[in-house]
Coordinates of N, CA and C and ligand atoms in Angstrom, one line a residue:
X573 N 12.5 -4.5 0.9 CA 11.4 -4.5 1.8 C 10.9 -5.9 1.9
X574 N 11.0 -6.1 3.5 CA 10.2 -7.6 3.7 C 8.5 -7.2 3.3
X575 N 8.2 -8.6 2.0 CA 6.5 -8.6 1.8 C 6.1 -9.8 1.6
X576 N 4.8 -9.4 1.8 CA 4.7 -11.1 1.9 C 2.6 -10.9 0.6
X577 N 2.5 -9.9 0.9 CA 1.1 -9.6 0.5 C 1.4 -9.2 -0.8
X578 N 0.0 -9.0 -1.4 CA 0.3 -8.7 -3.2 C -0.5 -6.9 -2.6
X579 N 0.2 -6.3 -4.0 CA 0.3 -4.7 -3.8 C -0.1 -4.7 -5.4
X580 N -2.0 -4.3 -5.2 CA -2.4 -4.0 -6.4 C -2.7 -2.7 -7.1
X581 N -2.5 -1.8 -7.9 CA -3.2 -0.5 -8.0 C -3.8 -0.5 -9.4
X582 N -4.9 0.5 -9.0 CA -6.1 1.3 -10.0 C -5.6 2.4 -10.4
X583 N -5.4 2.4 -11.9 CA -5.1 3.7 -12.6 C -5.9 3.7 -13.8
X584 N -5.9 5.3 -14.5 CA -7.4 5.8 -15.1 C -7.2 7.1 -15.1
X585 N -7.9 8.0 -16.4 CA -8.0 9.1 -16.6 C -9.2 9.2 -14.9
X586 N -9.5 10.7 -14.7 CA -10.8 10.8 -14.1 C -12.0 10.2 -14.4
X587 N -13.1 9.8 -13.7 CA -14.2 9.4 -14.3 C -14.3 8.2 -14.8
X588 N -12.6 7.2 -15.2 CA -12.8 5.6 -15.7 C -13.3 5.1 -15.3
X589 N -13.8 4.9 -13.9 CA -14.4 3.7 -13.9 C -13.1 2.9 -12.6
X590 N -12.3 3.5 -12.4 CA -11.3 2.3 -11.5 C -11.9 2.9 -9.9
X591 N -12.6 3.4 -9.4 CA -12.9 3.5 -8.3 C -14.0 2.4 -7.7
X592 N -14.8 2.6 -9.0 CA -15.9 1.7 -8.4 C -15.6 0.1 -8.6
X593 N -13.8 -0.2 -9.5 CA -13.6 -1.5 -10.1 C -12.6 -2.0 -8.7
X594 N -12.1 -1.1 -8.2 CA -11.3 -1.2 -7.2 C -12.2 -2.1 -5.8
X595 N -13.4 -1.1 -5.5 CA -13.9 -1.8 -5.0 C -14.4 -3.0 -5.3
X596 N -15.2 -3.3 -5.9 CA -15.6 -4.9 -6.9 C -15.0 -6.1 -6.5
X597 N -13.3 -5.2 -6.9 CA -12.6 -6.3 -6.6 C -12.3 -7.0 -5.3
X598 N -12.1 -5.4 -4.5 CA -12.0 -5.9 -3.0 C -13.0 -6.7 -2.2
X599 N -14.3 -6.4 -2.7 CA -15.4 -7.0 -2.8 C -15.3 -8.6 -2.7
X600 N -14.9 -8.8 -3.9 CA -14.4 -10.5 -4.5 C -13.8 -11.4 -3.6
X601 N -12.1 -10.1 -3.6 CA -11.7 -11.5 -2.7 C -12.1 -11.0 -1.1
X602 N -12.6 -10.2 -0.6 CA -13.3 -11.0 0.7 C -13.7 -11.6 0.7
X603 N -15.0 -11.8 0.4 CA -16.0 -12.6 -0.4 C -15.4 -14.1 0.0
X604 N -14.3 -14.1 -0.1 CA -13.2 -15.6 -0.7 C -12.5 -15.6 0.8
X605 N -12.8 -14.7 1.8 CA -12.0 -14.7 2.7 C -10.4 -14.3 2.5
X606 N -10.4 -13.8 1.5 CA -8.5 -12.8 1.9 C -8.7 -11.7 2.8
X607 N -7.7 -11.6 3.1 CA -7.7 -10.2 4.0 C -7.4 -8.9 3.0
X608 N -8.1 -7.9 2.7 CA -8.0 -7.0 1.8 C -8.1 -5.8 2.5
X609 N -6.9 -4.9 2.0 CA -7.2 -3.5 2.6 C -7.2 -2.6 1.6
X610 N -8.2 -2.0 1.2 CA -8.4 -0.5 0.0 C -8.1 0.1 0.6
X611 N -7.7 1.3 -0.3 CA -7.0 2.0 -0.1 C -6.9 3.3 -1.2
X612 N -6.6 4.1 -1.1 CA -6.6 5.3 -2.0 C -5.9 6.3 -2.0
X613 N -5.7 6.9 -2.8 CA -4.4 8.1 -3.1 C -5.1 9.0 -3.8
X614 N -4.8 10.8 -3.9 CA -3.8 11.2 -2.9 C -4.5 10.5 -0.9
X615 N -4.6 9.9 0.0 CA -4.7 9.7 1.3 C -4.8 8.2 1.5
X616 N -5.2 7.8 1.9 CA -4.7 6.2 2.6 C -4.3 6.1 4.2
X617 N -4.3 7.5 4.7 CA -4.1 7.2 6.5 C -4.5 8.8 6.5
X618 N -4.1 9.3 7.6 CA -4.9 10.1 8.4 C -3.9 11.2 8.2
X619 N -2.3 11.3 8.0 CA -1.6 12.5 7.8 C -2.4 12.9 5.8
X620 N -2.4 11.7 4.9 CA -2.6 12.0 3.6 C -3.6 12.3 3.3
X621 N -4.7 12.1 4.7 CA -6.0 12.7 3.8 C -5.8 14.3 4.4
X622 N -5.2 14.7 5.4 CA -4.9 16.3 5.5 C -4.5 16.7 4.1
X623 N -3.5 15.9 3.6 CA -2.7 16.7 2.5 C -3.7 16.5 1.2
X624 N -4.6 15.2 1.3 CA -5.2 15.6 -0.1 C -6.1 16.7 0.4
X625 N -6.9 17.4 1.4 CA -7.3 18.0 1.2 C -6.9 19.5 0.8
X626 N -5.5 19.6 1.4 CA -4.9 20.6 0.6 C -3.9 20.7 -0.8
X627 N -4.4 19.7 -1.6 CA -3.9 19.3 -3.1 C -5.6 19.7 -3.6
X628 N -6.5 18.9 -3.6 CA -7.6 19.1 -4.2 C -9.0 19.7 -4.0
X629 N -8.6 20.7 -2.4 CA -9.7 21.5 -2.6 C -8.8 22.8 -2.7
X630 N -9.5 24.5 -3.0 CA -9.2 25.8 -2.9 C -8.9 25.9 -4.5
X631 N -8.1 27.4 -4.9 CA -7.5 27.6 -6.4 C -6.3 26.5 -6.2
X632 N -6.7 25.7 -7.5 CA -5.6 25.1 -7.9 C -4.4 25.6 -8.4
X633 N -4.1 26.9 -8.0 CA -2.9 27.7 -8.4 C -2.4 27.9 -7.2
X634 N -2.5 27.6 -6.5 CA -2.1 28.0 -4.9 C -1.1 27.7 -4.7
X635 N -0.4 26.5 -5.3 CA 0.9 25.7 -5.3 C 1.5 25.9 -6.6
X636 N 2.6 25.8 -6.5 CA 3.5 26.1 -7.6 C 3.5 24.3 -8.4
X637 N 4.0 23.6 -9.4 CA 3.7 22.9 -10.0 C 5.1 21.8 -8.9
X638 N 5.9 22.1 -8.8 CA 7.2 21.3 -7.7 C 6.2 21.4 -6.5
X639 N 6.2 22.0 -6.0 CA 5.5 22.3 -4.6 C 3.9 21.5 -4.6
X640 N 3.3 21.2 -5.7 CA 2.3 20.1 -5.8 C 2.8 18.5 -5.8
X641 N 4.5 18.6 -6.7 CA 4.8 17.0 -6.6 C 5.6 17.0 -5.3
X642 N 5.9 17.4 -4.1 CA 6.1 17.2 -3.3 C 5.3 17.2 -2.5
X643 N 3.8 17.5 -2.2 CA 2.5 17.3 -1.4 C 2.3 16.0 -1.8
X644 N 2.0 16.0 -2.7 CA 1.9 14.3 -3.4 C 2.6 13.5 -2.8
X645 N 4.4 13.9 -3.0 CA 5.1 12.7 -2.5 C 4.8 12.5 -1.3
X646 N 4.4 13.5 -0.3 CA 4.5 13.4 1.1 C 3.3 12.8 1.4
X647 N 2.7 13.0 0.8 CA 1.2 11.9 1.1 C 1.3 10.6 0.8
X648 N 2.5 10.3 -0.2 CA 2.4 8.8 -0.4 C 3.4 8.3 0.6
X649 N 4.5 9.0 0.5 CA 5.1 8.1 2.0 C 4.3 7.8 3.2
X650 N 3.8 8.6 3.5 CA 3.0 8.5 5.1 C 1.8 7.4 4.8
X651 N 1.5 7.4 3.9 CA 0.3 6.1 3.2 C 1.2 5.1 3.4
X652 N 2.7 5.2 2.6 CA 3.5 3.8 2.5 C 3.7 3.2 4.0
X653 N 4.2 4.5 5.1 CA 4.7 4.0 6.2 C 3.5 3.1 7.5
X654 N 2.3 4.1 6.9 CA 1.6 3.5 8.0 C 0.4 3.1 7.9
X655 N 0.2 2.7 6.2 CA -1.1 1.9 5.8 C -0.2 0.8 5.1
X656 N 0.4 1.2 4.0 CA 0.4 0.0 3.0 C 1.4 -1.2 3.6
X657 N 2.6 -0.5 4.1 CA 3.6 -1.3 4.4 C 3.1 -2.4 5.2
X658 N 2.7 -1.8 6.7 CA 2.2 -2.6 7.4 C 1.3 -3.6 7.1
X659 N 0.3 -3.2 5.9 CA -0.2 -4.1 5.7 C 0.2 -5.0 4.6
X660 N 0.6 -4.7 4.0 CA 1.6 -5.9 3.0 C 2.5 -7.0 4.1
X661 N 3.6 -6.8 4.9 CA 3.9 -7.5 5.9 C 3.0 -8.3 6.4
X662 N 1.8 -7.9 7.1 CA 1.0 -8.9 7.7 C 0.2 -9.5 6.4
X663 N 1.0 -9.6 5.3 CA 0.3 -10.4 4.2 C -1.1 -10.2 3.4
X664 N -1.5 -9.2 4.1 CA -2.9 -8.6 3.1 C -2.2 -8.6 1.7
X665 N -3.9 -8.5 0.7 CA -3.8 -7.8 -0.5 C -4.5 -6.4 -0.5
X666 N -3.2 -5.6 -0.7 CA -3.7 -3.8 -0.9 C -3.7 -3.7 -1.9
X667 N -5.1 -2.8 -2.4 CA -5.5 -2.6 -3.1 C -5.9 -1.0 -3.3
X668 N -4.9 -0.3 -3.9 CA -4.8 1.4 -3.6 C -5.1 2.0 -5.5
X669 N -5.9 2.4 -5.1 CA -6.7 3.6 -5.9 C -5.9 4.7 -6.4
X670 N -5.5 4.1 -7.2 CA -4.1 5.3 -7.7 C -2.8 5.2 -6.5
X671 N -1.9 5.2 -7.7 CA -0.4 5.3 -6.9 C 0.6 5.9 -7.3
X672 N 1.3 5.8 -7.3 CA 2.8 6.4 -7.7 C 2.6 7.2 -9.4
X673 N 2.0 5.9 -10.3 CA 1.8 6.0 -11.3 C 0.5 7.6 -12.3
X674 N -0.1 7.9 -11.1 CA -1.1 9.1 -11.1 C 0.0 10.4 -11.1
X675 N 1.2 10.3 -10.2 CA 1.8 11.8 -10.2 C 3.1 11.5 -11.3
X676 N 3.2 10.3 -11.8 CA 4.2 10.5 -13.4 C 2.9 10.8 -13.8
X677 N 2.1 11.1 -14.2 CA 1.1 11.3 -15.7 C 0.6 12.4 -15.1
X678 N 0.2 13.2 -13.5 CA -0.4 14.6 -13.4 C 0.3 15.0 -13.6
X679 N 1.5 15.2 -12.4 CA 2.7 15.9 -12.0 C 3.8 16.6 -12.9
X680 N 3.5 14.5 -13.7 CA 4.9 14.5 -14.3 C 4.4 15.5 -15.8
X681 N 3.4 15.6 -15.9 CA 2.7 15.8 -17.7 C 1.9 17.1 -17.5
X682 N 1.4 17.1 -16.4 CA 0.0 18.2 -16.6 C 0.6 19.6 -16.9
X683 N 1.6 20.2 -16.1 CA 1.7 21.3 -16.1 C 3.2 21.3 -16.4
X684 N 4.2 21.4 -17.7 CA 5.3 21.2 -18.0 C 5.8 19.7 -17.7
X685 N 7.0 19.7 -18.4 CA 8.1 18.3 -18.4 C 8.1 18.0 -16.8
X686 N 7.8 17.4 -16.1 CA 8.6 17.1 -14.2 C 8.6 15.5 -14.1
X687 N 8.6 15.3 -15.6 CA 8.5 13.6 -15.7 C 10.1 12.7 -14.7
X688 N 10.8 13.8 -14.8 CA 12.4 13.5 -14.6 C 12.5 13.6 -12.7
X689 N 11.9 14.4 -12.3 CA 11.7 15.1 -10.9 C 11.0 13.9 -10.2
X690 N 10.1 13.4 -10.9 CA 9.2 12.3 -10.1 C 9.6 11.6 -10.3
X691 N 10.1 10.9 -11.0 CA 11.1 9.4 -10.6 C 12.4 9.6 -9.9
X692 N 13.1 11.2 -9.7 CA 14.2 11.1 -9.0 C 13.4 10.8 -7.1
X693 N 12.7 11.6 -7.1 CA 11.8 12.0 -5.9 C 11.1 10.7 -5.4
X694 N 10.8 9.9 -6.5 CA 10.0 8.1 -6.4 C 11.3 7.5 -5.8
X695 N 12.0 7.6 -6.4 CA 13.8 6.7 -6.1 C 13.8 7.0 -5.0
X696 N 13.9 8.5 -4.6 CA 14.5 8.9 -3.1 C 13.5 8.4 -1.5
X697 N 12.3 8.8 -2.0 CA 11.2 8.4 -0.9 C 10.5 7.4 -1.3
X698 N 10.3 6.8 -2.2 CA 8.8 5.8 -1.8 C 9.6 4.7 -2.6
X699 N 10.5 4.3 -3.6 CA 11.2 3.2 -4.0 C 10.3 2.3 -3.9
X700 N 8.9 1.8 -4.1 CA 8.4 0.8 -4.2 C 7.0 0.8 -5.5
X701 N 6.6 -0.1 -6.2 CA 5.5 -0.1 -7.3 C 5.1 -1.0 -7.4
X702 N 3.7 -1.2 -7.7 CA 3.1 -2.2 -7.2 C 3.4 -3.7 -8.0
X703 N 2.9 -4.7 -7.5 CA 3.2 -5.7 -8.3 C 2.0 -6.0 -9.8
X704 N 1.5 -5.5 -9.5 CA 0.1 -5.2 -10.7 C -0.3 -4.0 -10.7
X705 N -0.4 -3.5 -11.9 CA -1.2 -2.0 -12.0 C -2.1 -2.7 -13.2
X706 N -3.7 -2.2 -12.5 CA -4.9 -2.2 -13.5 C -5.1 -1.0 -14.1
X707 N -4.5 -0.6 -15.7 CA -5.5 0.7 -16.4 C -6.4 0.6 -16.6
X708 N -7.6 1.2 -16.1 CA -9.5 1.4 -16.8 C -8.8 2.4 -17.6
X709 N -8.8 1.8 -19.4 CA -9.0 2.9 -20.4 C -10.3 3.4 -20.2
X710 N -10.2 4.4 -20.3 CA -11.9 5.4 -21.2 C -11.6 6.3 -22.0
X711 N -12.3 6.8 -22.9 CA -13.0 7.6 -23.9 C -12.9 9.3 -22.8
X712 N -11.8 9.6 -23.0 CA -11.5 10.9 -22.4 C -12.8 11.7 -22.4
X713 N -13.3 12.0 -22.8 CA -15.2 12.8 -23.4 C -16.0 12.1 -22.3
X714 N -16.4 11.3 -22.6 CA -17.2 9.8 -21.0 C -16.7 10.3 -20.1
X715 N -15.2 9.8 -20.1 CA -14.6 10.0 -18.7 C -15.0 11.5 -17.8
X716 N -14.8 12.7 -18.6 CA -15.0 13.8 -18.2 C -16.3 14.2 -17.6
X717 N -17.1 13.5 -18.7 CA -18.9 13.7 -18.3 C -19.2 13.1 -17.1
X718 N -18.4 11.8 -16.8 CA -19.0 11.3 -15.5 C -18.7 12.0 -14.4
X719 N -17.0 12.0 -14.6 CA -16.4 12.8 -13.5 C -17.1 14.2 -12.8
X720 N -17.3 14.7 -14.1 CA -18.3 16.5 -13.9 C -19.3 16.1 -12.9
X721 N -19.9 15.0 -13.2 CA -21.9 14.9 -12.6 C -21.3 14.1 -11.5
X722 N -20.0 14.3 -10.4 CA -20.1 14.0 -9.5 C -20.1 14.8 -8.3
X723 N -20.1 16.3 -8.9 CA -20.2 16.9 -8.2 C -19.9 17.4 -6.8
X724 N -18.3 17.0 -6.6 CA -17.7 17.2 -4.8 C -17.1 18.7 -5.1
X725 N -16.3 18.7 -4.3 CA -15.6 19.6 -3.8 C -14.3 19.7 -4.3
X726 N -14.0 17.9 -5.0 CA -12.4 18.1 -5.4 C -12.9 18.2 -6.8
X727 N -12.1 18.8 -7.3 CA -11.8 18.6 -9.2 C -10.4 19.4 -9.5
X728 N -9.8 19.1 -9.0 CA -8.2 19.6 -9.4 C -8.1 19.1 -11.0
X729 N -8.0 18.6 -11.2 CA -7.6 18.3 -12.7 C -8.5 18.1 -13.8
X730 N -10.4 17.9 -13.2 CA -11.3 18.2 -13.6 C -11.5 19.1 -14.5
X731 N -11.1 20.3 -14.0 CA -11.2 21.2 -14.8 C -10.4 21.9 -15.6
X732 N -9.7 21.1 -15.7 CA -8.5 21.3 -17.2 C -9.2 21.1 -18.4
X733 N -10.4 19.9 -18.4 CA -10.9 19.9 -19.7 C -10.4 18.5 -20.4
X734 N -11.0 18.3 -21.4 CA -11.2 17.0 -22.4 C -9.8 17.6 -22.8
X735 N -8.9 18.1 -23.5 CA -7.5 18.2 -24.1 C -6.9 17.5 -22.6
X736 N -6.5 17.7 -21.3 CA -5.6 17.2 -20.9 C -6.0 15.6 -20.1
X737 N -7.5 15.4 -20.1 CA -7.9 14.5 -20.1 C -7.2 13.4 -21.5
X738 N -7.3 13.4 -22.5 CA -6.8 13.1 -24.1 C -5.4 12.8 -23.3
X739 N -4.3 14.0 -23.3 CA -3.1 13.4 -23.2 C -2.7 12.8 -21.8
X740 N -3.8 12.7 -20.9 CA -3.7 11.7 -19.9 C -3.7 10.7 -20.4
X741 N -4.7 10.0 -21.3 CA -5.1 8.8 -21.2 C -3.9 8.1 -22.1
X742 N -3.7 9.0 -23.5 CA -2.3 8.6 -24.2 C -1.0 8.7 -23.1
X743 N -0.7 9.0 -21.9 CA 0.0 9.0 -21.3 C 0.1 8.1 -20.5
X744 N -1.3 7.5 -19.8 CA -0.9 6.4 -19.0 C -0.7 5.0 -20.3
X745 N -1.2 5.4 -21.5 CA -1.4 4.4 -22.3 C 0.6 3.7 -22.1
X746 N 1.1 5.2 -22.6 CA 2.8 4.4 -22.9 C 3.5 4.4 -21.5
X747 N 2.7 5.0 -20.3 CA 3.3 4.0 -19.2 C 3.2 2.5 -19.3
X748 N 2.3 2.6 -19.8 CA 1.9 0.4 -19.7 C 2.6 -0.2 -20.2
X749 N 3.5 0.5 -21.3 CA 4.3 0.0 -22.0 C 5.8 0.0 -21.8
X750 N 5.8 1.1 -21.0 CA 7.2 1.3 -20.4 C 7.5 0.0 -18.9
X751 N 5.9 -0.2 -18.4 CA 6.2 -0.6 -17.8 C 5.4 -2.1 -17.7
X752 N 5.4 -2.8 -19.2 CA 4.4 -4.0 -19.3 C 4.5 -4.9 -18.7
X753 N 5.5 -5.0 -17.7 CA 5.5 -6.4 -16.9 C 4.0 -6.4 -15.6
X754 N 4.5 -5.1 -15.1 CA 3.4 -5.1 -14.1 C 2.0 -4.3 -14.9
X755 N 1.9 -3.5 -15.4 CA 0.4 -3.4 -16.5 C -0.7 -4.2 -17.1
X756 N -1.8 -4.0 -16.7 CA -2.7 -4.8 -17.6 C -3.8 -3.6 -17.9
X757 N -3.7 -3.2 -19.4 CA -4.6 -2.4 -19.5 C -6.0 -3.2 -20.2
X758 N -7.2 -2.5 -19.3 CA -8.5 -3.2 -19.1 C -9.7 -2.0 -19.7
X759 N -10.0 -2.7 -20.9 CA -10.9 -1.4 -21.7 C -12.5 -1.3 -20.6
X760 N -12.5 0.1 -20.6 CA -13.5 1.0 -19.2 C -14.5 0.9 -19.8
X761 N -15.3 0.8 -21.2 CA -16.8 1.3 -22.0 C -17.6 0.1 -21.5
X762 N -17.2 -0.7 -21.0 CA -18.3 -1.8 -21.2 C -18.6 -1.4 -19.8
X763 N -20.4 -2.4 -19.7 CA -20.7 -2.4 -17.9 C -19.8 -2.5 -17.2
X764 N -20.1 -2.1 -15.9 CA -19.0 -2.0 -14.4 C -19.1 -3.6 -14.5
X765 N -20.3 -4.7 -15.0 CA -20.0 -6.0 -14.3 C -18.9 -6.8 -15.3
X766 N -19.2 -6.1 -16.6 CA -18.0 -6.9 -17.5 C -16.7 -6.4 -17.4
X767 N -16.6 -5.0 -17.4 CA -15.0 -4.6 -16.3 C -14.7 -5.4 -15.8
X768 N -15.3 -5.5 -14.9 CA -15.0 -6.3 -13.4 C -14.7 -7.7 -14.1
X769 N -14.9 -8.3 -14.5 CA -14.5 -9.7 -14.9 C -13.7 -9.7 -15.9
X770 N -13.4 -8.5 -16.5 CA -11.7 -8.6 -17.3 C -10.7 -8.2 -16.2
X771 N -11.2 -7.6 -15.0 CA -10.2 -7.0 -13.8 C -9.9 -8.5 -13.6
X772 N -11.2 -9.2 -12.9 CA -10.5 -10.7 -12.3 C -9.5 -11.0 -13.3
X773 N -10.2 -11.4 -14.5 CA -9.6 -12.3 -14.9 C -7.7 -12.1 -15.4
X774 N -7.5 -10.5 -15.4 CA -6.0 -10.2 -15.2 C -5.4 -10.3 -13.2
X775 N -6.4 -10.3 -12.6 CA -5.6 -10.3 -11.2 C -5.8 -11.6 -10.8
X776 N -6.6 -12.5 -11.3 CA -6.4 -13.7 -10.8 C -5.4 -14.8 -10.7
X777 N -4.6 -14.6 -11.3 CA -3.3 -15.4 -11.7 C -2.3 -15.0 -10.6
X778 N -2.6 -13.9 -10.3 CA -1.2 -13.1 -9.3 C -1.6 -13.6 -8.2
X779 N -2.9 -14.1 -7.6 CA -3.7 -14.3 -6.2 C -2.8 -15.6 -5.4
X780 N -1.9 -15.5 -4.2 CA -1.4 -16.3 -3.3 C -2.1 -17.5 -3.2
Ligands
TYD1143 P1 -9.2 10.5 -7.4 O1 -9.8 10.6 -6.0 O2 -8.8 9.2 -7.8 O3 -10.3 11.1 -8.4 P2 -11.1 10.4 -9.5 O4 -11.9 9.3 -8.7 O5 -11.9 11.5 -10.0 O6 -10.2 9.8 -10.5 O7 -8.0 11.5 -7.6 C1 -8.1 12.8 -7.3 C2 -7.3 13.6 -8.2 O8 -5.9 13.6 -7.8 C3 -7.3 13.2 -9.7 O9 -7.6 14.3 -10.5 C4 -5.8 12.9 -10.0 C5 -5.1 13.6 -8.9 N1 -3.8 13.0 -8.5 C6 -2.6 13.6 -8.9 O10 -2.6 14.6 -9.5 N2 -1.4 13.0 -8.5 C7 -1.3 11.9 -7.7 O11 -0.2 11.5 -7.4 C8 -2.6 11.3 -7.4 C9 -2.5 10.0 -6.5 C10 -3.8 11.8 -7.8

C-alpha cells in the first residue's frame, strides 16, 4: 500500500481513558496545523457505523462468537477502503480509536480461543496495522466504573464484568509485547492532562 501519512491507534480496556486521549491528541496537532483525521472503530464511515450498530446495541447473544468476528472484520475493511486509506494517501495523520488490535483481545479472547481466526481473517482482508499503537493501561475496577456511568445504549462487553475486563487488560498487556515495535504502553491513573503528555511525548518522535 502506497502511504504517505502516519496511521496512529488508541487501544484500552473500556473506560481507559483512550477516547478522550485520542482526541487531545488530534487536538495538538491541528493546533500545529497537520491535517488529522479521527476516527473510530467498530465505524469510521457510514457502511461501519450501520454495522457497529448491529455489534453493540440489542442481546449480545444474537450473534454467534465467528459471526461477531466477521461483523467486525467487515466494518474495518469498509473503514480501511473509504476512510483510512484515502486518507493516509493524501498524507493525513489518522488517528483511529481502536483497531484491528480490539478484535485480537475481544474476539480473539472474550468468548473462547479465535485468537488464530483473527489473524487468518486480518491477513486475508485488512493486511495493514498501524505504525504506532498507544495502550491507556487502567485499573480494570476504574475502568469499569467509568465506562458503567456513561450510560449509552452500547455496552457489549460492558457487561461481562471486572473478570473479563482483568483478562483484557493482561491481554492487550502481552500484545505490546508481541508486538513492541509499534506499542507504547501509556499508564491511564493519572489526569487526562498528564496522559496526554506521556501520549505526546511517545507520538512525537514518529511526527513527519
Ligand atoms: P468503544 O466505542 O471504543 O467503547 P469504549 O469507549 O467504551 O472503549 O468500543 C465499543 C466496544 O466495541 C468495546 O466494548 C470494544 C468492542 N470492540 C470489539 O469487540 N471488537 C473490535 O474489533 C472493536 C474495534 C471494538
Amino acid at each position: 500500500m502506497s502511504r504517505h501519512g502516519l496511521f496512529l491507534s488508541f487501544e484500552g480496556i473500556d473506560g481507559s481513558g483512550k477516547s478522550t486521549q485520542a482526541r487531545a491528541l488530534a487536538d495538538r496537532l491541528t493546533a500545529q496545523g497537520r491535517d488529522v483525521v479521527l476516527t473510530r472503530e467498530p465505524g469510521g464511515s457510514a457502511g461501519a457505523e450501520e454495522i457497529r450498530a448491529l455489534v453493540l446495541q440489542g442481546d449480545p447473544d444474537r450473534w454467534s462468537a465467528e459471526t461477531e468476528l466477521l461483523l467486525f472484520t467487515a466494518a474495518r475493511r469498509d473503514h480501511l477502503e473509504r476512510t483510512i486509506r484515502p486518507a493516509l494517501e493524501a498524507g493525513n495523520i489518522v488517528i483511529c480509536d481502536r483497531f484491528a488490535d480490539s478484535t485480537r483481545m475481544y474476539q480473539g479472547l472474550s468468548r473462547g480461543d479465535l485468537r488464530a481466526k483473527v489473524d487468518a481473517l486480518h491477513d486475508l482482508m485488512i493486511g495493514v496495522d498501524p505504525d504506532l499503537t498507544i495502550l491507556i493501561d487502567m485499573d480494570p475496577a476504574t475502568g469499569l466504573s467509568r465506562a458503567k456511568s456513561r450510560n449509552t445504549k452500547e455496552e457489549r462487553f460492558e457487561n461481562f464484568g471486572e473478570g473479563l475486563q482483568a483478562s483484557m487488560r493482561a491481554g492487550f498487556l502481552e500484545l505490546a509485547e508481541e508486538f513492541a515495535t509499534r506499542f507504547r504502553v501509556i499508564d491511564g491513573a493519572g489526569a487526562p492532562e498528564v496522559v496526554a503528555e506521556d501520549v505526546w511525548a511517545a507520538v512525537s518522535p514518529h511526527l513527519p
